[in-house]
Amino acid sequence: MEGHAGEAHRPGLGQRLNWLRAGVLGANDGIVSVAALVVGVAGVSTETGPLFVAGVAGLVGGAISMALGEYVSVSSQRDTERALIAKETRELQELPEEELDELTRLYRERGLTDETARQVAKELTAHDALAAHLEVELHIDRDDLVNPWHAALSSAIAFTLGALLPLLAILLPPPEWRVPVTFIAVIAALALTGTLSAHLGDAPKGRAALRLVVGGALALAVTWLIGSLLGTTVV
């Protein structure tokens, strides 16, 4: 039996959900950071040239920064996972009985009786001892290790897609409507990403959306005010 309809039992589901959640957060970072940048510049000038240069610079720089950060972080995680796999492999070769006892104890701690835990540990050890220990002891799937290149690319794409919204919102309308349209577009996008993020984490959607909307609105207001003050001072 493969599970109830609608239930997800595919391998690597947790990792895919984490990547999806990271993608939502990456898009949110792109929305807020680039929106704050272009709105800050719009506090000085609503001319297309400066806004375009600032927006594109923020998009490219942010996407590269996000990709590098994800690559370094996930590479470290993968190196740790590989080291743990190598360590567990050595222990199984050098201390097979002790490892069998450890696996039995782990299943006993999960609620199985001593006899059942021992039998399960023996059968799993005979089938694939390393896989059994990695799953129960370390929660690692050796066939589903994290990929730093995938993480970097996903992060860069998510940031870029998020950043495109404020960039287009500040460039496409007439000059007098650029800041208001950007505010509205960003607030709507943040409400959407907050709701989606809460849905993925099975959390209250209204509260998550409100946090993002308030934070994003505050960031835009502050950067626009700073840009206006600096522009007045320079001029």
Short mmCIF file of N, CA and C in Angstrom, two decimals, residues 115-188:
data_model
loop_
_atom_site.label_atom_id
_atom_site.label_comp_id
_atom_site.label_asym_id
_atom_site.label_seq_id
_atom_site.Cartn_x
_atom_site.Cartn_y
_atom_site.Cartn_z
N GLU A 115 12.61 -7.18 22.04
CA GLU A 115 12.69 -8.28 21.07
C GLU A 115 12.44 -7.78 19.65
N THR A 116 11.41 -6.95 19.51
CA THR A 116 11.09 -6.43 18.17
C THR A 116 12.19 -5.50 17.68
N ALA A 117 12.69 -4.64 18.55
CA ALA A 117 13.75 -3.72 18.17
C ALA A 117 14.98 -4.48 17.69
N ARG A 118 15.32 -5.56 18.39
CA ARG A 118 16.49 -6.36 18.00
C ARG A 118 16.27 -7.02 16.64
N GLN A 119 15.06 -7.52 16.43
CA GLN A 119 14.76 -8.20 15.18
C GLN A 119 14.78 -7.22 14.01
N VAL A 120 14.19 -6.05 14.22
CA VAL A 120 14.20 -5.02 13.17
C VAL A 120 15.63 -4.60 12.86
N ALA A 121 16.43 -4.38 13.90
CA ALA A 121 17.82 -3.96 13.70
C ALA A 121 18.61 -5.01 12.92
N LYS A 122 18.39 -6.29 13.23
CA LYS A 122 19.10 -7.36 12.52
C LYS A 122 18.69 -7.40 11.05
N GLU A 123 17.40 -7.31 10.79
CA GLU A 123 16.93 -7.41 9.41
C GLU A 123 17.40 -6.21 8.57
N LEU A 124 17.34 -5.01 9.16
CA LEU A 124 17.80 -3.84 8.42
C LEU A 124 19.31 -3.86 8.21
N THR A 125 20.04 -4.37 9.20
CA THR A 125 21.49 -4.48 9.07
C THR A 125 21.85 -5.46 7.96
N ALA A 126 21.11 -6.56 7.89
CA ALA A 126 21.36 -7.53 6.82
C ALA A 126 21.03 -6.96 5.45
N HIS A 127 20.03 -6.13 5.40
CA HIS A 127 19.62 -5.56 4.11
C HIS A 127 20.56 -4.45 3.68
N ASP A 128 20.76 -3.43 4.54
CA ASP A 128 21.64 -2.30 4.23
C ASP A 128 21.95 -1.59 5.54
N ALA A 129 23.02 -2.02 6.18
CA ALA A 129 23.35 -1.50 7.51
C ALA A 129 23.62 0.00 7.48
N LEU A 130 24.35 0.46 6.48
CA LEU A 130 24.70 1.87 6.43
C LEU A 130 23.45 2.74 6.26
N ALA A 131 22.56 2.34 5.35
CA ALA A 131 21.34 3.11 5.13
C ALA A 131 20.49 3.16 6.39
N ALA A 132 20.42 2.04 7.11
CA ALA A 132 19.63 2.00 8.33
C ALA A 132 20.17 2.96 9.38
N HIS A 133 21.48 2.97 9.57
CA HIS A 133 22.07 3.85 10.58
C HIS A 133 21.96 5.32 10.17
N LEU A 134 22.17 5.59 8.89
CA LEU A 134 22.07 6.97 8.43
C LEU A 134 20.67 7.52 8.62
N GLU A 135 19.68 6.69 8.37
CA GLU A 135 18.30 7.16 8.48
C GLU A 135 17.88 7.36 9.93
N VAL A 136 18.13 6.37 10.76
CA VAL A 136 17.63 6.40 12.13
C VAL A 136 18.52 7.24 13.03
N GLU A 137 19.81 7.13 12.86
CA GLU A 137 20.75 7.80 13.77
C GLU A 137 21.05 9.22 13.35
N LEU A 138 21.22 9.44 12.03
CA LEU A 138 21.68 10.75 11.57
C LEU A 138 20.66 11.48 10.69
N HIS A 139 19.57 10.80 10.31
CA HIS A 139 18.53 11.40 9.47
C HIS A 139 19.11 11.89 8.14
N ILE A 140 19.92 11.05 7.54
CA ILE A 140 20.56 11.38 6.26
C ILE A 140 20.19 10.32 5.23
N ASP A 141 19.86 10.75 4.03
CA ASP A 141 19.66 9.85 2.90
C ASP A 141 20.86 10.01 1.98
N ARG A 142 21.69 8.98 1.89
CA ARG A 142 22.94 9.12 1.12
C ARG A 142 22.68 9.32 -0.37
N ASP A 143 21.47 8.98 -0.84
CA ASP A 143 21.13 9.17 -2.25
C ASP A 143 20.44 10.50 -2.50
N ASP A 144 20.30 11.31 -1.46
CA ASP A 144 19.60 12.58 -1.61
C ASP A 144 20.34 13.68 -0.86
N LEU A 145 21.66 13.73 -1.04
CA LEU A 145 22.45 14.78 -0.40
C LEU A 145 22.19 16.12 -1.07
N VAL A 146 22.33 17.18 -0.27
CA VAL A 146 22.08 18.51 -0.81
C VAL A 146 23.10 18.84 -1.90
N ASN A 147 22.67 19.62 -2.89
CA ASN A 147 23.51 20.01 -4.01
C ASN A 147 23.73 21.52 -3.97
N PRO A 148 24.97 21.97 -3.73
CA PRO A 148 25.21 23.42 -3.61
C PRO A 148 24.94 24.19 -4.90
N TRP A 149 25.18 23.55 -6.05
CA TRP A 149 24.94 24.24 -7.32
C TRP A 149 23.44 24.47 -7.54
N HIS A 150 22.65 23.46 -7.21
CA HIS A 150 21.21 23.62 -7.33
C HIS A 150 20.71 24.72 -6.40
N ALA A 151 21.22 24.70 -5.16
CA ALA A 151 20.80 25.70 -4.18
C ALA A 151 21.18 27.11 -4.63
N ALA A 152 22.40 27.26 -5.16
CA ALA A 152 22.86 28.58 -5.61
C ALA A 152 22.02 29.08 -6.77
N LEU A 153 21.76 28.19 -7.73
CA LEU A 153 20.97 28.59 -8.90
C LEU A 153 19.54 28.94 -8.50
N SER A 154 18.95 28.11 -7.65
CA SER A 154 17.58 28.37 -7.21
C SER A 154 17.48 29.69 -6.47
N SER A 155 18.46 29.96 -5.61
CA SER A 155 18.45 31.20 -4.85
C SER A 155 18.59 32.42 -5.76
N ALA A 156 19.49 32.32 -6.74
CA ALA A 156 19.70 33.44 -7.66
C ALA A 156 18.45 33.70 -8.49
N ILE A 157 17.82 32.63 -8.97
CA ILE A 157 16.60 32.78 -9.78
C ILE A 157 15.48 33.38 -8.95
N ALA A 158 15.31 32.87 -7.72
CA ALA A 158 14.24 33.38 -6.85
C ALA A 158 14.44 34.87 -6.56
N PHE A 159 15.67 35.24 -6.25
CA PHE A 159 15.96 36.66 -5.96
C PHE A 159 15.67 37.51 -7.19
N THR A 160 16.11 37.04 -8.36
CA THR A 160 15.92 37.80 -9.59
C THR A 160 14.43 38.00 -9.91
N LEU A 161 13.66 36.93 -9.78
CA LEU A 161 12.22 37.04 -10.05
C LEU A 161 11.55 38.02 -9.08
N GLY A 162 11.97 37.95 -7.81
CA GLY A 162 11.41 38.89 -6.85
C GLY A 162 11.83 40.32 -7.15
N ALA A 163 13.08 40.51 -7.55
CA ALA A 163 13.59 41.86 -7.79
C ALA A 163 13.00 42.50 -9.04
N LEU A 164 12.58 41.67 -10.00
CA LEU A 164 12.02 42.22 -11.23
C LEU A 164 10.74 43.01 -10.98
N LEU A 165 9.97 42.61 -9.98
CA LEU A 165 8.69 43.27 -9.72
C LEU A 165 8.87 44.75 -9.36
N PRO A 166 9.66 45.08 -8.33
CA PRO A 166 9.84 46.52 -8.03
C PRO A 166 10.58 47.26 -9.14
N LEU A 167 11.46 46.57 -9.86
CA LEU A 167 12.19 47.23 -10.94
C LEU A 167 11.23 47.67 -12.05
N LEU A 168 10.33 46.77 -12.44
CA LEU A 168 9.35 47.11 -13.46
C LEU A 168 8.33 48.13 -12.94
N ALA A 169 7.96 47.98 -11.67
CA ALA A 169 6.97 48.89 -11.09
C ALA A 169 7.47 50.32 -11.02
N ILE A 170 8.79 50.50 -10.85
CA ILE A 170 9.33 51.86 -10.74
C ILE A 170 9.64 52.44 -12.11
N LEU A 171 9.82 51.59 -13.13
CA LEU A 171 10.22 52.08 -14.45
C LEU A 171 9.06 52.31 -15.40
N LEU A 172 8.02 51.48 -15.33
CA LEU A 172 6.97 51.52 -16.34
C LEU A 172 5.97 52.66 -16.20
N PRO A 173 5.55 53.03 -14.99
CA PRO A 173 4.54 54.10 -14.88
C PRO A 173 5.13 55.47 -15.22
N PRO A 174 4.26 56.48 -15.39
CA PRO A 174 4.75 57.86 -15.54
C PRO A 174 5.50 58.29 -14.29
N PRO A 175 6.40 59.24 -14.39
CA PRO A 175 7.24 59.64 -13.24
C PRO A 175 6.47 59.96 -11.97
N GLU A 176 5.34 60.63 -12.08
CA GLU A 176 4.60 61.02 -10.88
C GLU A 176 3.92 59.84 -10.18
N TRP A 177 3.79 58.72 -10.89
CA TRP A 177 3.12 57.54 -10.31
C TRP A 177 4.11 56.45 -9.91
N ARG A 178 5.38 56.65 -10.13
CA ARG A 178 6.34 55.58 -9.94
C ARG A 178 6.44 55.10 -8.49
N VAL A 179 6.57 56.01 -7.57
CA VAL A 179 6.69 55.61 -6.16
C VAL A 179 5.40 54.99 -5.64
N PRO A 180 4.22 55.61 -5.86
CA PRO A 180 2.98 54.99 -5.38
C PRO A 180 2.74 53.60 -5.97
N VAL A 181 2.97 53.44 -7.27
CA VAL A 181 2.76 52.13 -7.90
C VAL A 181 3.71 51.09 -7.32
N THR A 182 4.94 51.49 -7.09
CA THR A 182 5.91 50.56 -6.50
C THR A 182 5.50 50.15 -5.09
N PHE A 183 5.05 51.10 -4.31
CA PHE A 183 4.56 50.79 -2.96
C PHE A 183 3.44 49.75 -3.02
N ILE A 184 2.47 49.99 -3.87
CA ILE A 184 1.31 49.09 -3.96
C ILE A 184 1.74 47.71 -4.44
N ALA A 185 2.57 47.66 -5.49
CA ALA A 185 3.01 46.37 -6.04
C ALA A 185 3.81 45.57 -5.01
N VAL A 186 4.68 46.25 -4.30
CA VAL A 186 5.52 45.57 -3.31
C VAL A 186 4.68 45.06 -2.14
N ILE A 187 3.77 45.87 -1.65
CA ILE A 187 2.92 45.44 -0.53
C ILE A 187 2.10 44.21 -0.93
N ALA A 188 1.54 44.24 -2.14
CA ALA A 188 0.74 43.10 -2.61
C ALA A 188 1.61 41.85 -2.74
#
